CSV table of C-alpha atoms in Angstrom, one decimal:
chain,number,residue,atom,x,y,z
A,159,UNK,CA,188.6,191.5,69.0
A,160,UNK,CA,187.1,189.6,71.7
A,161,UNK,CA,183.0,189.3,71.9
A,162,UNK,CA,181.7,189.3,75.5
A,163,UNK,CA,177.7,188.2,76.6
A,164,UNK,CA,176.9,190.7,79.7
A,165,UNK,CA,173.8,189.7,81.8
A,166,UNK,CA,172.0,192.4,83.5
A,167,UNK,CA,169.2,191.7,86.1
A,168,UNK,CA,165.8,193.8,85.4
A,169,UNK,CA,166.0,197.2,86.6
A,170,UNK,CA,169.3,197.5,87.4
A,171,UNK,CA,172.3,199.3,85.5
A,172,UNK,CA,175.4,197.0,86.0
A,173,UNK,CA,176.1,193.9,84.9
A,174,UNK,CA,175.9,190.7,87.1
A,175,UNK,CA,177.4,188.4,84.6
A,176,UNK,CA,179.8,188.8,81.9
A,177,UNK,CA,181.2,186.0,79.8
A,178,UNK,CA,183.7,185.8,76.8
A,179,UNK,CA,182.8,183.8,73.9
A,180,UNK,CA,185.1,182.1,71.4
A,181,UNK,CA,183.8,183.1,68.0
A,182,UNK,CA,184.8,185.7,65.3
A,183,UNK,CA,182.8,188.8,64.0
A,184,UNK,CA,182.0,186.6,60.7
A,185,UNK,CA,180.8,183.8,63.2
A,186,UNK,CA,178.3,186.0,64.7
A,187,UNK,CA,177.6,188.4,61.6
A,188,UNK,CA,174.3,186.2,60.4
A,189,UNK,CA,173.2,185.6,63.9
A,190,UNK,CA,173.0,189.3,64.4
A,191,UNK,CA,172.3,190.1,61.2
A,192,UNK,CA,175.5,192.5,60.9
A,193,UNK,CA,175.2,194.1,57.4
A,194,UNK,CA,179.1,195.6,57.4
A,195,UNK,CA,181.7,194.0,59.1
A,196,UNK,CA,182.1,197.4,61.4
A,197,UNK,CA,178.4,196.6,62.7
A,198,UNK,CA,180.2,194.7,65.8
A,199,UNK,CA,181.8,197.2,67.4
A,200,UNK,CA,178.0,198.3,69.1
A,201,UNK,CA,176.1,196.7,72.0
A,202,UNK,CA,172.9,194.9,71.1
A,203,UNK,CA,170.6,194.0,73.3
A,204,UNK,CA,170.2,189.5,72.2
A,205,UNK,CA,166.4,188.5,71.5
A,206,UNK,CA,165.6,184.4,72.4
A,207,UNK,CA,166.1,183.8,69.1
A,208,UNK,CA,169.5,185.1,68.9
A,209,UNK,CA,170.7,183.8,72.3
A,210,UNK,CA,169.8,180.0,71.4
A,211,UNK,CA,171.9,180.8,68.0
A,212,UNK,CA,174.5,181.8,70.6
A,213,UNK,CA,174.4,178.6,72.5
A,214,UNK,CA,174.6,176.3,69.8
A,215,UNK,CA,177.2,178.0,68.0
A,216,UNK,CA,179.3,178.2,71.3
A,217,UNK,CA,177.7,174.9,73.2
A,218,UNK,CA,177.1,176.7,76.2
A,219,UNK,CA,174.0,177.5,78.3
A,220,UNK,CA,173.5,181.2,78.9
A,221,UNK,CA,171.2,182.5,82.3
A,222,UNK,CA,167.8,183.1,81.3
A,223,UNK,CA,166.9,185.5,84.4
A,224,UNK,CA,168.7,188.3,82.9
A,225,UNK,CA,169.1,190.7,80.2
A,226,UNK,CA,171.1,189.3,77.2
A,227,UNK,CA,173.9,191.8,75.5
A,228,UNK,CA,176.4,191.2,73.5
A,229,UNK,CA,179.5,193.8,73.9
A,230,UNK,CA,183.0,193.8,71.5
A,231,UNK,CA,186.7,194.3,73.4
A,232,UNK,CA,188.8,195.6,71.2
């Protein structure tokens, strides 16, 4: 199962930035704060507060001029 950030510019449908990130369901389950383990398989919109989780878990900087999502690719 791969986890993917999508970046979406305001007012637009499609996504202008897409990138895979190396972490596990369990990694991301108390970020998100996943209550079963199928909770991941929906898109969620990412607050600040979850995106700065994001980075430090996965020591990368994500854009900050778009809309956040995190996506799963089974």
């Amino acid at each position: 199962m791969k986890h993917v950030i999508m970046g979406v510019p305001d007012g637009e449908d499609f996504a202008s930035f897409e990138k895979e990130i190396p972490v596990s369901a369990a990694d991301l389950k108390p970020i998100m704060g996943w209550a079963k383990d199928d909770d991941c398989i929906y898109d969620y919109r990412l607050t600040l507060e979850q995106i700065s989780a994001i980075e430090r878990l996965c020591s990368l900087k994500l854009p900050r001029n778009l809309e956040l999502f995190l996506t799963c690719n089974a």
